Short mmCIF file of N, CA, C and O and ligand atoms in Angstrom, two decimals:
data_model
loop_
_atom_site.label_atom_id
_atom_site.label_comp_id
_atom_site.label_asym_id
_atom_site.label_seq_id
_atom_site.Cartn_x
_atom_site.Cartn_y
_atom_site.Cartn_z
N MET A 1 0.84 -1.20 0.00
CA MET A 1 0.00 0.00 0.00
C MET A 1 0.88 1.24 0.00
O MET A 1 1.82 1.34 0.76
N ALA A 2 0.53 2.13 -0.85
CA ALA A 2 1.34 3.34 -0.93
C ALA A 2 0.42 4.53 -1.13
O ALA A 2 -0.66 4.40 -1.70
N ILE A 3 0.86 5.61 -0.66
CA ILE A 3 0.11 6.83 -0.88
C ILE A 3 0.73 7.57 -2.05
O ILE A 3 1.92 7.87 -2.03
N ILE A 4 -0.08 7.78 -3.02
CA ILE A 4 0.41 8.47 -4.20
C ILE A 4 -0.16 9.87 -4.24
O ILE A 4 -1.37 10.06 -4.12
N LYS A 5 0.70 10.78 -4.36
CA LYS A 5 0.23 12.16 -4.47
C LYS A 5 0.41 12.62 -5.90
O LYS A 5 1.51 12.64 -6.43
N LEU A 6 -0.69 12.95 -6.48
CA LEU A 6 -0.61 13.44 -7.85
C LEU A 6 -0.53 14.95 -7.85
O LEU A 6 -1.23 15.62 -7.10
N ASP A 7 0.32 15.43 -8.69
CA ASP A 7 0.38 16.88 -8.86
C ASP A 7 -0.60 17.26 -9.95
O ASP A 7 -0.35 17.05 -11.13
N GLY A 8 -1.70 17.75 -9.53
CA GLY A 8 -2.69 18.10 -10.53
C GLY A 8 -3.57 19.21 -10.04
O GLY A 8 -3.30 19.83 -9.02
N TYR A 9 -4.64 19.41 -10.75
CA TYR A 9 -5.56 20.48 -10.42
C TYR A 9 -6.94 19.92 -10.20
O TYR A 9 -7.32 18.89 -10.74
N ALA A 10 -7.69 20.61 -9.40
CA ALA A 10 -9.08 20.23 -9.20
C ALA A 10 -9.93 21.47 -9.40
O ALA A 10 -9.68 22.52 -8.81
N CYS A 11 -10.95 21.32 -10.21
CA CYS A 11 -11.81 22.45 -10.49
C CYS A 11 -12.79 22.66 -9.34
O CYS A 11 -13.39 21.71 -8.85
N GLU A 12 -12.91 23.88 -8.91
CA GLU A 12 -13.82 24.20 -7.80
C GLU A 12 -15.27 24.15 -8.25
O GLU A 12 -16.18 24.11 -7.42
N ARG A 13 -15.47 24.20 -9.50
CA ARG A 13 -16.84 24.32 -10.03
C ARG A 13 -17.44 22.95 -10.36
O ARG A 13 -18.56 22.64 -9.94
N CYS A 14 -16.72 22.18 -11.12
CA CYS A 14 -17.30 20.90 -11.56
C CYS A 14 -16.60 19.72 -10.90
O CYS A 14 -16.92 18.58 -11.17
N GLU A 15 -15.64 20.01 -10.05
CA GLU A 15 -14.91 18.96 -9.34
C GLU A 15 -14.12 18.05 -10.25
O GLU A 15 -13.77 16.94 -9.89
N HIS A 16 -13.88 18.54 -11.39
CA HIS A 16 -13.05 17.78 -12.32
C HIS A 16 -11.60 17.86 -11.87
O HIS A 16 -11.15 18.91 -11.45
N LYS A 17 -10.94 16.75 -11.94
CA LYS A 17 -9.52 16.74 -11.57
C LYS A 17 -8.71 16.31 -12.78
O LYS A 17 -9.09 15.39 -13.48
N TRP A 18 -7.62 16.97 -12.96
CA TRP A 18 -6.77 16.60 -14.08
C TRP A 18 -5.32 16.88 -13.76
O TRP A 18 -5.01 17.67 -12.89
N VAL A 19 -4.49 16.17 -14.46
CA VAL A 19 -3.05 16.34 -14.30
C VAL A 19 -2.50 16.90 -15.59
O VAL A 19 -2.74 16.34 -16.66
N PRO A 20 -1.82 17.98 -15.48
CA PRO A 20 -1.28 18.60 -16.70
C PRO A 20 -0.16 17.76 -17.29
O PRO A 20 0.61 17.12 -16.56
N ARG A 21 -0.09 17.76 -18.56
CA ARG A 21 0.96 16.99 -19.25
C ARG A 21 2.30 17.67 -19.07
O ARG A 21 3.30 17.04 -18.83
N SER A 22 2.27 18.94 -19.20
CA SER A 22 3.54 19.66 -19.15
C SER A 22 3.85 20.10 -17.72
O SER A 22 3.30 19.56 -16.77
N LYS A 23 4.69 21.05 -17.58
CA LYS A 23 5.08 21.53 -16.26
C LYS A 23 3.88 22.09 -15.50
O LYS A 23 2.92 22.57 -16.09
N ILE A 24 4.02 22.04 -14.21
CA ILE A 24 2.91 22.48 -13.38
C ILE A 24 3.11 23.94 -12.97
O ILE A 24 2.35 24.50 -12.20
N ASP A 25 4.14 24.53 -13.48
CA ASP A 25 4.43 25.92 -13.12
C ASP A 25 3.32 26.87 -13.54
O ASP A 25 2.94 27.77 -12.81
N VAL A 26 2.84 26.62 -14.72
CA VAL A 26 1.85 27.54 -15.27
C VAL A 26 0.45 27.04 -14.96
O VAL A 26 0.11 25.89 -15.24
N LEU A 27 -0.34 27.91 -14.38
CA LEU A 27 -1.71 27.52 -14.08
C LEU A 27 -2.53 27.50 -15.35
O LEU A 27 -2.39 28.37 -16.21
N PRO A 28 -3.39 26.52 -15.45
CA PRO A 28 -4.28 26.49 -16.62
C PRO A 28 -5.21 27.70 -16.59
O PRO A 28 -5.57 28.20 -15.52
N THR A 29 -5.58 28.14 -17.75
CA THR A 29 -6.46 29.30 -17.82
C THR A 29 -7.88 28.92 -17.50
O THR A 29 -8.59 29.63 -16.80
N ILE A 30 -8.27 27.80 -18.02
CA ILE A 30 -9.64 27.34 -17.79
C ILE A 30 -9.65 25.88 -17.41
O ILE A 30 -8.68 25.16 -17.64
N CYS A 31 -10.74 25.48 -16.85
CA CYS A 31 -10.92 24.05 -16.58
C CYS A 31 -11.19 23.35 -17.91
O CYS A 31 -12.02 23.81 -18.69
N PRO A 32 -10.50 22.26 -18.17
CA PRO A 32 -10.68 21.58 -19.45
C PRO A 32 -12.07 20.96 -19.60
O PRO A 32 -12.48 20.65 -20.71
N LYS A 33 -12.75 20.81 -18.51
CA LYS A 33 -14.06 20.17 -18.60
C LYS A 33 -15.20 21.18 -18.71
O LYS A 33 -15.94 21.20 -19.67
N CYS A 34 -15.29 22.06 -17.73
CA CYS A 34 -16.41 23.00 -17.74
C CYS A 34 -16.00 24.34 -18.35
O CYS A 34 -16.82 25.23 -18.45
N LYS A 35 -14.77 24.45 -18.72
CA LYS A 35 -14.26 25.65 -19.39
C LYS A 35 -14.40 26.90 -18.55
O LYS A 35 -14.43 28.00 -19.06
N SER A 36 -14.50 26.73 -17.27
CA SER A 36 -14.65 27.91 -16.43
C SER A 36 -13.29 28.52 -16.13
O SER A 36 -12.37 27.82 -15.74
N PRO A 37 -13.18 29.81 -16.33
CA PRO A 37 -11.92 30.47 -15.98
C PRO A 37 -11.76 30.62 -14.48
O PRO A 37 -10.72 31.02 -13.99
N TYR A 38 -12.82 30.31 -13.75
CA TYR A 38 -12.77 30.43 -12.30
C TYR A 38 -12.63 29.08 -11.62
O TYR A 38 -13.10 28.87 -10.52
N TRP A 39 -12.03 28.15 -12.33
CA TRP A 39 -11.92 26.80 -11.81
C TRP A 39 -11.14 26.74 -10.50
O TRP A 39 -11.34 25.87 -9.68
N ASN A 40 -10.23 27.71 -10.31
CA ASN A 40 -9.42 27.68 -9.10
C ASN A 40 -9.89 28.69 -8.06
O ASN A 40 -9.22 28.95 -7.09
N VAL A 41 -11.04 29.26 -8.30
CA VAL A 41 -11.59 30.22 -7.35
C VAL A 41 -12.67 29.55 -6.53
O VAL A 41 -13.65 29.06 -7.09
N PRO A 42 -12.49 29.49 -5.24
CA PRO A 42 -13.50 28.87 -4.39
C PRO A 42 -14.85 29.57 -4.52
O PRO A 42 -14.90 30.77 -4.77
N ARG A 43 -15.88 28.81 -4.30
CA ARG A 43 -17.22 29.31 -4.55
C ARG A 43 -17.66 30.34 -3.53
O ARG A 43 -18.56 31.11 -3.74
N GLN A 44 -17.04 30.34 -2.36
CA GLN A 44 -17.57 31.13 -1.26
C GLN A 44 -17.58 32.63 -1.54
O GLN A 44 -18.34 33.37 -0.99
N GLY A 45 -16.69 33.05 -2.42
CA GLY A 45 -16.62 34.47 -2.74
C GLY A 45 -17.96 34.97 -3.25
O GLY A 45 -18.64 34.30 -4.01
N LYS A 46 -18.31 36.16 -2.81
CA LYS A 46 -19.61 36.67 -3.23
C LYS A 46 -19.47 37.40 -4.56
O LYS A 46 -19.60 38.61 -4.65
N LYS A 47 -19.13 36.63 -5.53
CA LYS A 47 -19.10 37.20 -6.87
C LYS A 47 -20.53 37.23 -7.38
O LYS A 47 -21.46 36.85 -6.68
N LYS A 48 -20.68 37.66 -8.59
CA LYS A 48 -22.02 37.63 -9.13
C LYS A 48 -22.40 36.22 -9.56
O LYS A 48 -21.58 35.31 -9.50
N SER A 49 -23.62 36.09 -9.98
CA SER A 49 -24.15 34.76 -10.20
C SER A 49 -23.34 33.98 -11.22
O SER A 49 -22.55 34.53 -11.98
N PHE A 50 -23.56 32.71 -11.25
CA PHE A 50 -22.74 31.83 -12.05
C PHE A 50 -23.15 31.85 -13.51
O PHE A 50 -24.23 31.43 -13.85
N SER A 51 -22.26 32.32 -14.30
CA SER A 51 -22.57 32.32 -15.72
C SER A 51 -22.29 30.96 -16.33
O SER A 51 -22.78 30.63 -17.39
N TRP A 52 -21.53 30.17 -15.61
CA TRP A 52 -21.19 28.85 -16.13
C TRP A 52 -22.33 27.87 -15.95
O TRP A 52 -22.28 26.75 -16.37
N LYS A 53 -23.36 28.32 -15.26
CA LYS A 53 -24.42 27.39 -14.91
C LYS A 53 -25.24 26.96 -16.12
O LYS A 53 -26.02 26.04 -16.08
N ASN A 54 -25.06 27.69 -17.20
CA ASN A 54 -25.78 27.32 -18.41
C ASN A 54 -25.35 25.95 -18.92
O ASN A 54 -26.13 25.21 -19.49
N LYS A 55 -24.12 25.69 -18.68
CA LYS A 55 -23.60 24.40 -19.14
C LYS A 55 -24.29 23.27 -18.39
O LYS A 55 -24.51 23.35 -17.20
N LYS A 56 -24.53 22.26 -19.12
CA LYS A 56 -25.18 21.11 -18.49
C LYS A 56 -24.13 20.34 -17.70
O LYS A 56 -23.03 20.11 -18.16
N ARG A 57 -24.49 19.98 -16.52
CA ARG A 57 -23.57 19.20 -15.71
C ARG A 57 -23.84 17.73 -15.92
O ARG A 57 -24.90 17.24 -15.58
N ASP A 58 -22.88 17.09 -16.49
CA ASP A 58 -23.06 15.64 -16.68
C ASP A 58 -22.13 14.90 -15.74
O ASP A 58 -20.94 15.08 -15.77
N ARG A 59 -22.69 14.18 -14.89
CA ARG A 59 -21.88 13.39 -13.98
C ARG A 59 -22.37 11.95 -13.97
O ARG A 59 -23.50 11.76 -13.76
ZN1 LIG B 101 -14.49 22.50 -14.15
#
């Protein structure tokens, strides 16, 4: 049994997790799944309503 830590990203919006192919230095601009540019912004912030909600969530 081993604990594996993956260096990757998790989207705050759709909970999609992915591991970048290239270096991890550069943050992705958008989530590859839901295409949200706010994938790394926690939801708690009182921003305005979710414009990404138009997208259908398929899980
Ligand atoms: Zn996402």
